[in-house]
PDB file of C-alpha atoms in Angstrom:
ATOM      1  CA  MET A   1       0.008  -0.033   0.116  1.00  0.00           C
ATOM      2  CA  ILE A   2       2.843   2.544   0.355  1.00  0.00           C
ATOM      3  CA  GLU A   3       4.265   1.374  -2.525  1.00  0.00           C
ATOM      4  CA  GLU A   4       0.674   2.675  -4.145  1.00  0.00           C
ATOM      5  CA  ILE A   5       0.618   5.816  -2.315  1.00  0.00           C
ATOM      6  CA  ARG A   6       4.163   6.452  -3.558  1.00  0.00           C
ATOM      7  CA  GLU A   7       3.406   6.111  -7.028  1.00  0.00           C
ATOM      8  CA  GLU A   8       0.692   8.627  -6.918  1.00  0.00           C
ATOM      9  CA  VAL A   9       2.341  11.564  -5.668  1.00  0.00           C
ATOM     10  CA  PRO A  10       4.062  13.075  -8.688  1.00  0.00           C
ATOM     11  CA  GLU A  11       7.239  14.068  -7.669  1.00  0.00           C
ATOM     12  CA  GLU A  12       8.079  18.058  -7.396  1.00  0.00           C
ATOM     13  CA  PRO A  13      10.067  19.826 -10.204  1.00  0.00           C
ATOM     14  CA  THR A  14      13.588  20.369  -8.956  1.00  0.00           C
ATOM     15  CA  ALA A  15      14.945  23.969  -8.265  1.00  0.00           C
ATOM     16  CA  GLN A  16      16.302  25.764 -10.741  1.00  0.00           C
ATOM     17  CA  PRO A  17      19.542  27.349  -9.921  1.00  0.00           C
ATOM     18  CA  ASP A  18      19.707  31.387 -10.126  1.00  0.00           C
ATOM     19  CA  PRO A  19      21.814  32.596 -13.365  1.00  0.00           C
ATOM     20  CA  ALA A  20      23.434  35.182 -11.215  1.00  0.00           C
ATOM     21  CA  GLU A  21      25.065  32.533  -8.295  1.00  0.00           C
ATOM     22  CA  PRO A  22      27.899  30.927  -9.475  1.00  0.00           C
ATOM     23  CA  ALA A  23      27.434  26.870  -9.154  1.00  0.00           C
ATOM     24  CA  GLY A  24      28.705  24.042  -9.638  1.00  0.00           C
ATOM     25  CA  GLU A  25      28.380  23.326 -13.428  1.00  0.00           C
ATOM     26  CA  GLN A  26      27.051  26.422 -15.042  1.00  0.00           C
ATOM     27  CA  ASP A  27      27.602  28.293 -18.719  1.00  0.00           C
ATOM     28  CA  PRO A  28      30.364  29.344 -18.724  1.00  0.00           C
ATOM     29  CA  SER A  29      29.899  32.121 -20.555  1.00  0.00           C
ATOM     30  CA  THR A  30      27.280  33.545 -17.275  1.00  0.00           C
ATOM     31  CA  GLU A  31      30.528  32.326 -15.062  1.00  0.00           C
ATOM     32  CA  LYS A  32      32.329  35.434 -17.287  1.00  0.00           C
ATOM     33  CA  GLU A  33      29.316  38.230 -16.853  1.00  0.00           C
ATOM     34  CA  TYR A  34      29.963  36.771 -13.532  1.00  0.00           C
ATOM     35  CA  ASP A  35      32.600  37.808 -13.354  1.00  0.00           C
ATOM     36  CA  LYS A  36      32.400  40.737 -15.412  1.00  0.00           C
ATOM     37  CA  ALA A  37      29.848  42.157 -13.117  1.00  0.00           C
ATOM     38  CA  LYS A  38      32.496  41.410  -9.443  1.00  0.00           C
ATOM     39  CA  GLU A  39      35.211  43.568 -11.690  1.00  0.00           C
ATOM     40  CA  GLU A  40      33.213  46.507 -12.292  1.00  0.00           C
ATOM     41  CA  ALA A  41      32.122  46.490  -8.689  1.00  0.00           C
ATOM     42  CA  ALA A  42      35.660  46.193  -7.290  1.00  0.00           C
ATOM     43  CA  GLU A  43      36.372  48.752 -10.337  1.00  0.00           C
ATOM     44  CA  GLU A  44      33.446  50.845  -8.037  1.00  0.00           C
ATOM     45  CA  ALA A  45      35.146  50.366  -5.169  1.00  0.00           C
ATOM     46  CA  ALA A  46      38.086  51.263  -5.455  1.00  0.00           C
ATOM     47  CA  SER A  47      36.787  54.933  -7.061  1.00  0.00           C
ATOM     48  CA  ASP A  48      34.918  55.874  -4.754  1.00  0.00           C
ATOM     49  CA  ASP A  49      37.914  54.876  -2.046  1.00  0.00           C
ATOM     50  CA  ALA A  50      40.362  56.534  -4.503  1.00  0.00           C
ATOM     51  CA  ALA A  51      36.751  59.374  -4.049  1.00  0.00           C
ATOM     52  CA  GLY A  52      37.063  59.272  -0.632  1.00  0.00           C
ATOM     53  CA  SER A  53      40.344  59.728  -0.266  1.00  0.00           C
ATOM     54  CA  ASP A  54      40.604  62.994  -2.097  1.00  0.00           C
ATOM     55  CA  ASP A  55      38.110  64.309  -0.281  1.00  0.00           C
ATOM     56  CA  ALA A  56      39.723  63.403   2.667  1.00  0.00           C
ATOM     57  CA  ALA A  57      43.311  65.017   1.719  1.00  0.00           C
ATOM     58  CA  ARG A  58      40.927  68.412   0.669  1.00  0.00           C
ATOM     59  CA  TYR A  59      39.212  68.396   4.518  1.00  0.00           C
ATOM     60  CA  LEU A  60      42.509  67.497   5.732  1.00  0.00           C
ATOM     61  CA  GLU A  61      44.177  71.050   3.914  1.00  0.00           C
ATOM     62  CA  LEU A  62      40.982  72.736   4.844  1.00  0.00           C
ATOM     63  CA  ALA A  63      41.346  72.019   8.571  1.00  0.00           C
ATOM     64  CA  GLN A  64      44.971  72.310   8.572  1.00  0.00           C
ATOM     65  CA  ARG A  65      44.986  75.986   6.649  1.00  0.00           C
ATOM     66  CA  THR A  66      41.408  76.823   9.048  1.00  0.00           C
ATOM     67  CA  GLN A  67      44.244  76.170  11.746  1.00  0.00           C
ATOM     68  CA  ALA A  68      46.939  78.408  10.707  1.00  0.00           C
ATOM     69  CA  GLU A  69      45.090  80.946  10.461  1.00  0.00           C
ATOM     70  CA  LEU A  70      43.579  80.927  14.426  1.00  0.00           C
ATOM     71  CA  GLU A  71      46.739  80.355  15.181  1.00  0.00           C
ATOM     72  CA  ASN A  72      47.587  83.509  13.156  1.00  0.00           C
ATOM     73  CA  LEU A  73      45.053  85.503  14.066  1.00  0.00           C
ATOM     74  CA  ARG A  74      45.649  85.025  17.944  1.00  0.00           C
ATOM     75  CA  LYS A  75      49.376  86.150  17.676  1.00  0.00           C
ATOM     76  CA  ARG A  76      48.033  89.268  15.853  1.00  0.00           C
ATOM     77  CA  ALA A  77      45.665  89.374  18.422  1.00  0.00           C
ATOM     78  CA  ALA A  78      47.798  88.884  21.447  1.00  0.00           C
ATOM     79  CA  ARG A  79      50.074  91.385  19.135  1.00  0.00           C
ATOM     80  CA  ASP A  80      47.144  93.970  19.598  1.00  0.00           C
ATOM     81  CA  ILE A  81      46.475  94.336  22.766  1.00  0.00           C
ATOM     82  CA  ALA A  82      50.335  94.321  23.987  1.00  0.00           C
ATOM     83  CA  GLN A  83      50.561  97.694  21.227  1.00  0.00           C
ATOM     84  CA  ALA A  84      46.725  98.961  22.890  1.00  0.00           C
ATOM     85  CA  GLY A  85      48.503  98.422  26.516  1.00  0.00           C
ATOM     86  CA  GLN A  86      51.920 100.451  25.355  1.00  0.00           C
ATOM     87  CA  ARG A  87      49.470 102.819  24.213  1.00  0.00           C
ATOM     88  CA  ALA A  88      47.257 103.162  27.020  1.00  0.00           C
ATOM     89  CA  LYS A  89      50.650 103.219  29.180  1.00  0.00           C
ATOM     90  CA  ALA A  90      52.965 106.361  26.378  1.00  0.00           C
ATOM     91  CA  ASN A  91      49.425 108.248  26.730  1.00  0.00           C
ATOM     92  CA  LEU A  92      49.591 108.438  30.926  1.00  0.00           C
ATOM     93  CA  VAL A  93      52.957 109.089  31.129  1.00  0.00           C
ATOM     94  CA  ARG A  94      52.677 112.282  28.782  1.00  0.00           C
ATOM     95  CA  GLU A  95      50.266 113.502  31.530  1.00  0.00           C
ATOM     96  CA  LEU A  96      52.192 112.671  33.995  1.00  0.00           C
ATOM     97  CA  LEU A  97      55.580 114.375  32.952  1.00  0.00           C
ATOM     98  CA  PRO A  98      54.731 117.870  33.590  1.00  0.00           C
ATOM     99  CA  VAL A  99      54.548 117.022  37.192  1.00  0.00           C
ATOM    100  CA  VAL A 100      57.924 115.821  37.508  1.00  0.00           C
ATOM    101  CA  ASP A 101      58.699 118.427  35.108  1.00  0.00           C
ATOM    102  CA  ASN A 102      57.449 120.150  37.946  1.00  0.00           C
ATOM    103  CA  LEU A 103      58.856 118.570  40.198  1.00  0.00           C
ATOM    104  CA  GLU A 104      62.358 119.243  39.448  1.00  0.00           C
ATOM    105  CA  ARG A 105      62.377 123.283  39.239  1.00  0.00           C
ATOM    106  CA  ALA A 106      60.712 122.487  42.890  1.00  0.00           C
ATOM    107  CA  LEU A 107      63.775 121.014  43.930  1.00  0.00           C
ATOM    108  CA  ALA A 108      65.891 123.366  41.903  1.00  0.00           C
ATOM    109  CA  THR A 109      64.775 126.745  43.170  1.00  0.00           C
ATOM    110  CA  ALA A 110      64.802 124.993  46.690  1.00  0.00           C
ATOM    111  CA  ASN A 111      65.007 127.304  49.924  1.00  0.00           C
ATOM    112  CA  PRO A 112      67.902 125.846  51.838  1.00  0.00           C
ATOM    113  CA  GLU A 113      66.309 127.385  54.954  1.00  0.00           C
ATOM    114  CA  GLU A 114      62.990 125.186  54.161  1.00  0.00           C
ATOM    115  CA  ASP A 115      64.909 121.594  54.217  1.00  0.00           C
ATOM    116  CA  HIS A 116      62.041 119.649  54.917  1.00  0.00           C
ATOM    117  CA  LEU A 117      60.062 121.160  52.517  1.00  0.00           C
ATOM    118  CA  ALA A 118      62.410 120.612  50.354  1.00  0.00           C
ATOM    119  CA  GLU A 119      62.540 116.571  51.116  1.00  0.00           C
ATOM    120  CA  GLY A 120      59.178 115.749  50.498  1.00  0.00           C
ATOM    121  CA  VAL A 121      59.719 116.751  47.286  1.00  0.00           C
ATOM    122  CA  ARG A 122      62.563 115.169  46.546  1.00  0.00           C
ATOM    123  CA  LEU A 123      61.288 112.026  47.657  1.00  0.00           C
ATOM    124  CA  VAL A 124      57.767 112.389  45.337  1.00  0.00           C
ATOM    125  CA  HIS A 125      60.114 112.979  42.957  1.00  0.00           C
ATOM    126  CA  VAL A 126      61.837 109.965  43.481  1.00  0.00           C
ATOM    127  CA  GLU A 127      59.593 107.510  43.999  1.00  0.00           C
ATOM    128  CA  LEU A 128      57.537 109.188  40.616  1.00  0.00           C
ATOM    129  CA  VAL A 129      60.680 108.720  38.740  1.00  0.00           C
ATOM    130  CA  ASN A 130      61.296 105.256  39.873  1.00  0.00           C
ATOM    131  CA  THR A 131      58.111 104.495  39.230  1.00  0.00           C
ATOM    132  CA  LEU A 132      58.075 105.449  35.522  1.00  0.00           C
ATOM    133  CA  GLU A 133      61.436 103.310  35.130  1.00  0.00           C
ATOM    134  CA  ARG A 134      60.120 100.143  36.744  1.00  0.00           C
ATOM    135  CA  ASN A 135      57.964 100.676  33.957  1.00  0.00           C
ATOM    136  CA  GLY A 136      59.962 100.778  31.419  1.00  0.00           C
ATOM    137  CA  ILE A 137      60.151 105.188  30.514  1.00  0.00           C
ATOM    138  CA  LYS A 138      64.034 105.812  31.238  1.00  0.00           C
ATOM    139  CA  ALA A 139      64.859 109.558  30.555  1.00  0.00           C
ATOM    140  CA  PHE A 140      67.443 110.836  28.007  1.00  0.00           C
ATOM    141  CA  ASP A 141      69.248 114.213  28.297  1.00  0.00           C
ATOM    142  CA  PRO A 142      71.188 114.647  25.234  1.00  0.00           C
ATOM    143  CA  ALA A 143      73.329 117.465  26.301  1.00  0.00           C
ATOM    144  CA  GLY A 144      76.614 117.758  24.435  1.00  0.00           C
ATOM    145  CA  GLU A 145      75.011 115.267  22.005  1.00  0.00           C
ATOM    146  CA  PRO A 146      74.430 116.176  17.466  1.00  0.00           C
ATOM    147  CA  PHE A 147      70.991 117.444  17.424  1.00  0.00           C
ATOM    148  CA  ASP A 148      68.321 114.687  16.281  1.00  0.00           C
ATOM    149  CA  PRO A 149      65.280 116.129  14.548  1.00  0.00           C
ATOM    150  CA  ASN A 150      63.933 112.438  15.813  1.00  0.00           C
ATOM    151  CA  VAL A 151      64.708 112.289  19.695  1.00  0.00           C
ATOM    152  CA  HIS A 152      65.282 116.440  20.594  1.00  0.00           C
ATOM    153  CA  GLU A 153      62.907 119.071  19.329  1.00  0.00           C
ATOM    154  CA  ALA A 154      64.464 123.169  19.295  1.00  0.00           C
ATOM    155  CA  ILE A 155      63.328 125.437  20.687  1.00  0.00           C
ATOM    156  CA  SER A 156      66.683 128.073  19.864  1.00  0.00           C
ATOM    157  CA  MET A 157      69.048 128.890  18.330  1.00  0.00           C
ATOM    158  CA  ARG A 158      72.640 130.469  19.481  1.00  0.00           C
ATOM    159  CA  GLU A 159      76.232 130.253  19.078  1.00  0.00           C
ATOM    160  CA  GLY A 160      77.968 127.721  20.686  1.00  0.00           C
ATOM    161  CA  ASP A 161      82.174 127.021  20.648  1.00  0.00           C
ATOM    162  CA  ASN A 162      82.428 123.454  19.541  1.00  0.00           C
ATOM    163  CA  GLY A 163      80.842 123.529  15.903  1.00  0.00           C
ATOM    164  CA  SER A 164      76.701 124.085  14.619  1.00  0.00           C
ATOM    165  CA  GLY A 165      74.180 121.066  14.935  1.00  0.00           C
ATOM    166  CA  LEU A 166      75.274 120.405  18.494  1.00  0.00           C
ATOM    167  CA  VAL A 167      73.415 120.308  21.510  1.00  0.00           C
ATOM    168  CA  LEU A 168      74.255 123.296  23.993  1.00  0.00           C
ATOM    169  CA  ASP A 169      71.435 123.657  26.312  1.00  0.00           C
ATOM    170  CA  VAL A 170      68.364 120.859  27.967  1.00  0.00           C
ATOM    171  CA  VAL A 171      65.460 122.797  28.281  1.00  0.00           C
ATOM    172  CA  GLU A 172      63.157 119.513  29.044  1.00  0.00           C
ATOM    173  CA  LYS A 173      64.351 115.885  28.982  1.00  0.00           C
ATOM    174  CA  GLY A 174      63.249 113.380  26.397  1.00  0.00           C
ATOM    175  CA  TYR A 175      61.121 111.002  27.731  1.00  0.00           C
ATOM    176  CA  LYS A 176      61.324 106.890  26.258  1.00  0.00           C
ATOM    177  CA  LEU A 177      59.369 104.086  26.478  1.00  0.00           C
ATOM    178  CA  GLY A 178      61.857 101.067  25.227  1.00  0.00           C
ATOM    179  CA  ASP A 179      62.761 102.556  21.881  1.00  0.00           C
ATOM    180  CA  ASN A 180      60.115 104.749  21.066  1.00  0.00           C
ATOM    181  CA  VAL A 181      60.017 108.413  22.170  1.00  0.00           C
ATOM    182  CA  ILE A 182      57.661 109.119  24.340  1.00  0.00           C
ATOM    183  CA  ARG A 183      58.262 112.899  24.832  1.00  0.00           C
ATOM    184  CA  PRO A 184      61.318 114.710  22.763  1.00  0.00           C
ATOM    185  CA  ALA A 185      63.778 116.243  24.375  1.00  0.00           C
ATOM    186  CA  ARG A 186      63.382 120.262  23.849  1.00  0.00           C
ATOM    187  CA  VAL A 187      66.866 122.065  23.676  1.00  0.00           C
ATOM    188  CA  VAL A 188      68.586 124.570  22.820  1.00  0.00           C
ATOM    189  CA  VAL A 189      71.114 123.995  19.319  1.00  0.00           C
ATOM    190  CA  SER A 190      74.751 125.250  18.143  1.00  0.00           C
ATOM    191  CA  SER A 191      74.318 127.577  14.577  1.00  0.00           C
TER     192      SER A 191
END
């Protein structure tokens, strides 16, 4: 009876392989098409990788350039801040210099009888000059030097014994902050 049932059941059709998938014994033309498609896919992937590496190189260069610009900006900002500080210091010193000049005049005309008052003025003058020096302000007295219009201001001329163009007298000392002249020395020049 089992044999009878087996004979009556029709056999299932054999599944056909997918032509895109390689099988043990397929048509050689199908295998060539498959190999060609596989090579094209590999080439496309390689070109995508090359394009990706070109993009990566471009982005790396852009990042490096941006980083360099940022560093330059930081340096420029630091330099600008330092220069602004120097200008502010120079402006304050310009306003204080007449005070130093007046203290020096007071000391020059001090009455020996009023020694205690002159001593107080001397102490204030010394403290103010020391404060200026601690902040990089240097006085210069160009007596006997050749006249230089970059650091001297001629207020008059007179006959001199040692030739012309020399500083004979200094009316007001000059002051520098580093190499920058804050106030030129006011001088009398020989003619």
